[in-house]
Coordinates of C-alpha atoms and ligand atoms in Angstrom, one line a residue:
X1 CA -13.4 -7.5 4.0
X2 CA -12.3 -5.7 7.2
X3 CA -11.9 -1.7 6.6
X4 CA -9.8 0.9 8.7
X5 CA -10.9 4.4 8.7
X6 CA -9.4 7.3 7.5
X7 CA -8.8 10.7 9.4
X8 CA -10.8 13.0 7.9
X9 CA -13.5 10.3 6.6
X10 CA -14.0 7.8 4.7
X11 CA -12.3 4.1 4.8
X12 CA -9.5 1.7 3.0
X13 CA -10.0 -2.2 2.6
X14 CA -7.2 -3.7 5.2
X15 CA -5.9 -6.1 1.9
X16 CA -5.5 -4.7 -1.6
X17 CA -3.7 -5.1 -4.6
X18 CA 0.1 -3.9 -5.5
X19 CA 1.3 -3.4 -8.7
X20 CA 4.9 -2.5 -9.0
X21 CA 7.0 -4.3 -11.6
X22 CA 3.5 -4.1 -13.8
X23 CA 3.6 -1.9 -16.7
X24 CA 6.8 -2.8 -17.4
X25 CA 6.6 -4.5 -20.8
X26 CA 4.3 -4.5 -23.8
X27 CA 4.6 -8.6 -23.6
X28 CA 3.2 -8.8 -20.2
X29 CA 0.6 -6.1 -20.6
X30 CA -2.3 -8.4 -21.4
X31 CA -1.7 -10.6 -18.8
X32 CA -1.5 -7.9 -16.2
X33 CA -5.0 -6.2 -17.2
X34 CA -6.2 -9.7 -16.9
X35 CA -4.9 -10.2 -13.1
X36 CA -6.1 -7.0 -12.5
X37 CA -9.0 -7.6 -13.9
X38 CA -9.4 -11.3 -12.3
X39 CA -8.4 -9.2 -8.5
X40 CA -11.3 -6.8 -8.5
X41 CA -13.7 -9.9 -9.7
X42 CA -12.5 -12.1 -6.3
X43 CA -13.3 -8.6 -4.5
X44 CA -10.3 -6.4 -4.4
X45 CA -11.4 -3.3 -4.4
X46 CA -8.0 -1.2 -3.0
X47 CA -5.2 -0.8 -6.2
X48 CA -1.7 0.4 -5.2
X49 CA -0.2 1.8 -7.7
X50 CA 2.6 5.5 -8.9
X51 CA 3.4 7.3 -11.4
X52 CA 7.3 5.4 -11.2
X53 CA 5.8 1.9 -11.7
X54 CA 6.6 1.1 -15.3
X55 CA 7.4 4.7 -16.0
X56 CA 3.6 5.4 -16.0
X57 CA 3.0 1.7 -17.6
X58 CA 1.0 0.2 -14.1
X59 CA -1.1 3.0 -14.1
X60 CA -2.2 2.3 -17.6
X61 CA -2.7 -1.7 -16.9
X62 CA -5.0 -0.2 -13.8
X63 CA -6.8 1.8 -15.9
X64 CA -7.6 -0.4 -18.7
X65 CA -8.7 -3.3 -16.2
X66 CA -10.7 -0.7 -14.1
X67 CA -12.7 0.5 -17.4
X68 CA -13.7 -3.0 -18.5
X69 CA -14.3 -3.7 -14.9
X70 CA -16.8 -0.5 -14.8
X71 CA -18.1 -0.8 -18.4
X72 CA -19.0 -5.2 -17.4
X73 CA -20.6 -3.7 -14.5
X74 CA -19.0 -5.7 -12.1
X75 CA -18.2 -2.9 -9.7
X76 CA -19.1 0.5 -9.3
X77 CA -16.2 3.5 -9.0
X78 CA -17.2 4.1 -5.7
X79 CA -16.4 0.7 -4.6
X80 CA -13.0 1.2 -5.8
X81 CA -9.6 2.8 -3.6
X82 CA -7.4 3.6 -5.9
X83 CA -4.1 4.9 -4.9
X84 CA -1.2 6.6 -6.2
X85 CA 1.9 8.4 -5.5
X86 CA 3.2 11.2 -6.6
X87 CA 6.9 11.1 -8.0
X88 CA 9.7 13.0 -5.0
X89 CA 10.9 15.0 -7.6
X90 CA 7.8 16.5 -9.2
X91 CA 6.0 17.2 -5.6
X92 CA 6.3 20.7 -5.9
X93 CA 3.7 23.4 -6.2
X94 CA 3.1 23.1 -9.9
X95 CA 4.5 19.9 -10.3
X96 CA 2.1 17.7 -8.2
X97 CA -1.0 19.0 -9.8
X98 CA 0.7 18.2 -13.3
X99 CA 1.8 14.8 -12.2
X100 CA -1.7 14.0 -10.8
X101 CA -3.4 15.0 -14.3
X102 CA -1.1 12.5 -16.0
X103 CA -1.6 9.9 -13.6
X104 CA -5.9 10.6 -14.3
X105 CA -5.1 10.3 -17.6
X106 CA -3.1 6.9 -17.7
X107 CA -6.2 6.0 -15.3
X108 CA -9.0 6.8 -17.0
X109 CA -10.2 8.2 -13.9
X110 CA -11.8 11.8 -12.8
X111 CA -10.3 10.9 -9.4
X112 CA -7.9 9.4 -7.2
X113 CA -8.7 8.4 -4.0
X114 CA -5.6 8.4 -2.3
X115 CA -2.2 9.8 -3.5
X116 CA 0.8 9.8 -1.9
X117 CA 3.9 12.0 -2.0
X118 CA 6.6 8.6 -3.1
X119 CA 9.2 9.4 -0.3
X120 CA 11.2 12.5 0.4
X121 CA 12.6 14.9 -1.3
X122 CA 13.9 18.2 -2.0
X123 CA 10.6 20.1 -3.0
X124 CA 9.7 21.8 1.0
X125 CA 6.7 19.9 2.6
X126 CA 4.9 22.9 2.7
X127 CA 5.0 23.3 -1.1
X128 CA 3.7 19.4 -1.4
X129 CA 0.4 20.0 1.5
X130 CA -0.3 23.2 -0.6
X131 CA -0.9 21.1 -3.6
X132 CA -2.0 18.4 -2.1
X133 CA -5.1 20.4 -0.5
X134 CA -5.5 22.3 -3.5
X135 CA -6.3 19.3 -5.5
X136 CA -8.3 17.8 -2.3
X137 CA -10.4 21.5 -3.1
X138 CA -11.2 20.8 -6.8
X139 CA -12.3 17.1 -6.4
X140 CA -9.2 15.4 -8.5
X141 CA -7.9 13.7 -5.1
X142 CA -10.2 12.3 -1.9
X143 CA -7.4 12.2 0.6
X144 CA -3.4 13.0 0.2
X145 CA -0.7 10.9 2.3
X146 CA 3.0 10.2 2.3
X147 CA 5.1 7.0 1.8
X148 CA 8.8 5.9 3.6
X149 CA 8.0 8.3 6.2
X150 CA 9.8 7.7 9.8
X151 CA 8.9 9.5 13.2
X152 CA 10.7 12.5 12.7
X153 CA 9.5 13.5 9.1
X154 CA 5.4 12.6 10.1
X155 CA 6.6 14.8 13.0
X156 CA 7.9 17.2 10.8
X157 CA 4.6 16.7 8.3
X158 CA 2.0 17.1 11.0
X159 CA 3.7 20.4 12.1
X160 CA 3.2 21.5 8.6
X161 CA -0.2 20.3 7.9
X162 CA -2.4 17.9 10.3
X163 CA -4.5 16.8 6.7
X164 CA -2.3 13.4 6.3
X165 CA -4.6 10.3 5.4
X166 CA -1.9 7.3 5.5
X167 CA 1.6 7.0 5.6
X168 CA 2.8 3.6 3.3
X169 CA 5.9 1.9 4.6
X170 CA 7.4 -1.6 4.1
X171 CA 6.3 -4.1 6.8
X172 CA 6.3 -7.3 7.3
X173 CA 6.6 -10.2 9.6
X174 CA 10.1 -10.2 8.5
X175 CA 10.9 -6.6 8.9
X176 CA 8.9 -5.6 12.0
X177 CA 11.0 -2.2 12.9
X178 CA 8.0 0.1 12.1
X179 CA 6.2 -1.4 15.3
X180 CA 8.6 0.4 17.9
X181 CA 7.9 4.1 17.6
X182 CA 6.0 4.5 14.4
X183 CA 3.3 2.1 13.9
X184 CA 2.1 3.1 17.6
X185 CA 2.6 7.1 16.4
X186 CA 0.1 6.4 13.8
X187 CA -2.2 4.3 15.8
X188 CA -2.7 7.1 18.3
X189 CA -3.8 9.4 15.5
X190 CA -5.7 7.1 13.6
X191 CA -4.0 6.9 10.8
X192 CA -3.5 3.7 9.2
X193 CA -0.2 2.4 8.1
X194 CA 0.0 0.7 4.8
X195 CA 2.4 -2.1 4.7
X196 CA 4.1 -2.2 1.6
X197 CA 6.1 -5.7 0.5
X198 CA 3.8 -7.3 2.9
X199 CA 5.3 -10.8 1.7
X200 CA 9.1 -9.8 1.3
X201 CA 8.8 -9.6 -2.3
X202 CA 7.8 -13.3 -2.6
X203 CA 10.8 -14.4 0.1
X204 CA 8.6 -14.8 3.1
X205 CA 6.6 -17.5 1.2
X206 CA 9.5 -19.5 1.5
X207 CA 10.8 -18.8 4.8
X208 CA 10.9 -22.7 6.2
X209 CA 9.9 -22.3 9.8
X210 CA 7.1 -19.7 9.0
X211 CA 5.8 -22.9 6.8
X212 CA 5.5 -25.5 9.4
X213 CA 3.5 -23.1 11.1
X214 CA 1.0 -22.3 8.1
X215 CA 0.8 -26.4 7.4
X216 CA 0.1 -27.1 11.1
X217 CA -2.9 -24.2 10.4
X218 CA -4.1 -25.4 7.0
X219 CA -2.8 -21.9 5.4
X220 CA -0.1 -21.1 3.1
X221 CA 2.8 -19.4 4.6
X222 CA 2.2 -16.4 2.5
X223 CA -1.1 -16.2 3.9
X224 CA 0.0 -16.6 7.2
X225 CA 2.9 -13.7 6.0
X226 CA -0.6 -11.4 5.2
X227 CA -3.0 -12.3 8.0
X228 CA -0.3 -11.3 10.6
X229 CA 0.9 -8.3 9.0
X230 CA -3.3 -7.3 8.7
X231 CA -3.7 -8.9 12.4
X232 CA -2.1 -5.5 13.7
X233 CA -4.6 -2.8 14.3
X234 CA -4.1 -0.2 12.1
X235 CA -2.5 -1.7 9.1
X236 CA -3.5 -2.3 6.1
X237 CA -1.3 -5.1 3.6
X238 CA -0.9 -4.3 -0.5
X239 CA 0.5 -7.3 -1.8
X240 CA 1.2 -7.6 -5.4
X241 CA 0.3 -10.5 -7.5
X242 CA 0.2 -11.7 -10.9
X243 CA -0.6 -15.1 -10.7
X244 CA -4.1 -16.5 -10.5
X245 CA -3.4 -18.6 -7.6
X246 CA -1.4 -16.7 -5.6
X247 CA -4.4 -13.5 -6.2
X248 CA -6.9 -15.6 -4.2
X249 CA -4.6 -16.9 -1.9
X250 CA -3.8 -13.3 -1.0
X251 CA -7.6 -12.0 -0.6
X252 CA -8.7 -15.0 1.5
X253 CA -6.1 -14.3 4.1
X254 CA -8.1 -11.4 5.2
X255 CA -10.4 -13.6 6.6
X256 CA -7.9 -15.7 8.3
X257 CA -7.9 -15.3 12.5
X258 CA -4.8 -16.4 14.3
X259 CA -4.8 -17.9 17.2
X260 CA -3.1 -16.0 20.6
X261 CA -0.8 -19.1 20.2
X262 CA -0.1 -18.5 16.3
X263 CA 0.9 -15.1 17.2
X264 CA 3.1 -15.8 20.0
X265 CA 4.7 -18.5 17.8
X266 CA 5.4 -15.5 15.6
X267 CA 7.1 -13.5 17.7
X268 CA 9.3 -16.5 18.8
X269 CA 10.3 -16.7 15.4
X270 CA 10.2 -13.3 13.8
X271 CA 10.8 -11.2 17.3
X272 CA 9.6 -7.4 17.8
X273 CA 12.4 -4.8 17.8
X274 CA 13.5 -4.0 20.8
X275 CA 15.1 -0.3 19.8
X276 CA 14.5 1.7 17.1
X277 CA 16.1 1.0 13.8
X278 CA 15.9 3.8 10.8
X279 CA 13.1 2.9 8.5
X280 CA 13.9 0.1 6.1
X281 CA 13.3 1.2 2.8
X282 CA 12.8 -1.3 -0.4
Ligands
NAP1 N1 5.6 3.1 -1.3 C1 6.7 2.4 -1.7 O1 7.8 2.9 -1.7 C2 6.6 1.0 -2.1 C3 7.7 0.1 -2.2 C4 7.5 -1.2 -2.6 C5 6.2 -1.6 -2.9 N2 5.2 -0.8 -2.8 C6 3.8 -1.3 -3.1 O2 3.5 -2.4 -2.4 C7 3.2 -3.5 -3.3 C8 3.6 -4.8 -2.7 O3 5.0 -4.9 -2.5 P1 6.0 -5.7 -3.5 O4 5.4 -5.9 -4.8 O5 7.3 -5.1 -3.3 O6 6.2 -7.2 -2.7 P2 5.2 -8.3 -2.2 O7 3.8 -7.9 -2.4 O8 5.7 -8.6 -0.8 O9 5.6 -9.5 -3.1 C9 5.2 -9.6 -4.5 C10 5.9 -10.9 -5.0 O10 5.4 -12.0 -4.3 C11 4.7 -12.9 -5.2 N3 3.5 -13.4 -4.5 C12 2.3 -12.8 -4.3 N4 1.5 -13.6 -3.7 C13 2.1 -14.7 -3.4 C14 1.7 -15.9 -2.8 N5 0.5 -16.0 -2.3 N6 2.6 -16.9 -2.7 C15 3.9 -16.8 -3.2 N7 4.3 -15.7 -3.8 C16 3.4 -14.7 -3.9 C17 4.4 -12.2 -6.4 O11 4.4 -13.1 -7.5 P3 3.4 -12.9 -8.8 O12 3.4 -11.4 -9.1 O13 4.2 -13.7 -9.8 O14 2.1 -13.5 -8.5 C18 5.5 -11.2 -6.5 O15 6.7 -11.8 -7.0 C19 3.9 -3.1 -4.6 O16 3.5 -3.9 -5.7 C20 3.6 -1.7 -4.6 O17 2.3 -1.4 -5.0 C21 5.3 0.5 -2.4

């Protein structure tokens, strides 16, 4: 697996593993420790996950298939990226390094590796760096970043504090606005973008021209969905998965190569923007 670096040190996997909509019910729990489980077995070894997923619930499912996964000795901590975001409206001073001990806890985990400040919101940016360092300073977090951040608020952020890791935004072959003004931003600075419903949710495996294209090239067209969006330097895909099949789907696309032609063939189908358009958000 291909890894980006990280300003300030360090590096992410360019796939890993999302995991909104887990933790959602005590029916489904089992099953989700067990795909999360069954992921970092294939070799995932990034897990996207917040505090707002399942109230608290994906962080839990992490942590229990993280503990087996240590405890079976099939992967050491240090091999693992975890990530997690920090909740808007608890980003304050005291709030983020409260938030952060409950999402350790539901973790099982002395650290996180990356965590990420959700969107924004009304607690000043200067209030959430403080923290942010702070808990960088006493070993509970490895590198802090931001999420749904456009040009102007990175802007904004790096006028406050230079010490941003990763900024997680949704991107995909269908929603490609990110590439006008800030995926090229990041790039300059080296900071990798983390494309969030890399697949559209599940709808780009069904888009019907993208899937002539991935039959003419032996792929799925989800795959082809992931190796495009992991094709551009500097980004990173998290897509989430449940399903056995669709987990090793997902982790061989990272090998995938596509072609000059493939990508051109993109482009004619799913075109670059032209102008900026405000962030889309999911
Ligand atoms: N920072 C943010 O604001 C933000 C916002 C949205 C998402 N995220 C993160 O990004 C992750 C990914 O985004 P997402 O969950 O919104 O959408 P996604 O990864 O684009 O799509 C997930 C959906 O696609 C299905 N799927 C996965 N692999 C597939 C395959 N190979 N073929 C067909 N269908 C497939 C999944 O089904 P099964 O689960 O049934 O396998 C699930 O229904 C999230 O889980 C979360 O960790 C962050």
């Amino acid at each position: 697996m291909q890894t980006l670096e990280i300003p300030g040190g360090g590096a992410m996997p360019a796939l890993g593993l999302g995991t909104w909509h887990m933790g959602e019910s005590a029916g489904r729990r089992a099953s989700e420790v067990a795909a999360v489980r069954a992921a970092i077995d294939m070799g995932y070894r990034l897990i996207d996950t917040a505090e707002m997923y399942g109230e608290g619930g994906a962080e839990e499912v992490v942590g229990q298939a993280v503990a087996e996964a240590l405890r079976a000795g099939d992967v050491k901590r240090e091999e693992l990226f975890i990530v997690s975001k920090v909740y808007p409206h608890n980003a304050s001073r005291r709030g983020t390094p409260a938030a952060c001990s409950r999402s350790l806890s539901r973790l099982g985990l002395d650290h996180i590796d990356l965590y990420l400040l959700h969107w924004r919101g009304e607690h000043p940016l200067a209030e959430t760096c403080d923290a942010m360092r702070a808990l960088v300073d006493t070993g509970r977090i490895r590198h802090w970043g931001v999420s749904n951040f456009d040009v102007d608020d990175m802007e904004e952020l790096e006028a406050t504090d230079g010490g941003c890791a990763a900024n997680q935004i949704y991107f995909s072959v269908g929603e490609r606005g990110a590439e006008f003004s800030l995926l090229p931003w990041q790039r300059e600075r080296g900071m990798p973008l983390m494309a969030y419903s890399p697949i559209d949710q599940g709808a780009l495996a069904a888009d019907v021209a993208l899937g002539k294209l991935a039959q003419q090239l032996g792929v799925t067209t989800a795959q082809l969905a992931l190796a495009w969006v992991i094709s551009r330097p500097g980004v990173v895909a998290i897509p989430k998965a449940v399903r056995e099949n669709h987990l090793r789907e997902n982790i061989a696309a990272a090998d995938l190569v596509l072609s000059a032609e493939t990508l051109a063939e993109i482009d004619r189908l799913h075109p670059p923007p032209r102008r900026k358009r405000p962030l889309a958000m999911i």
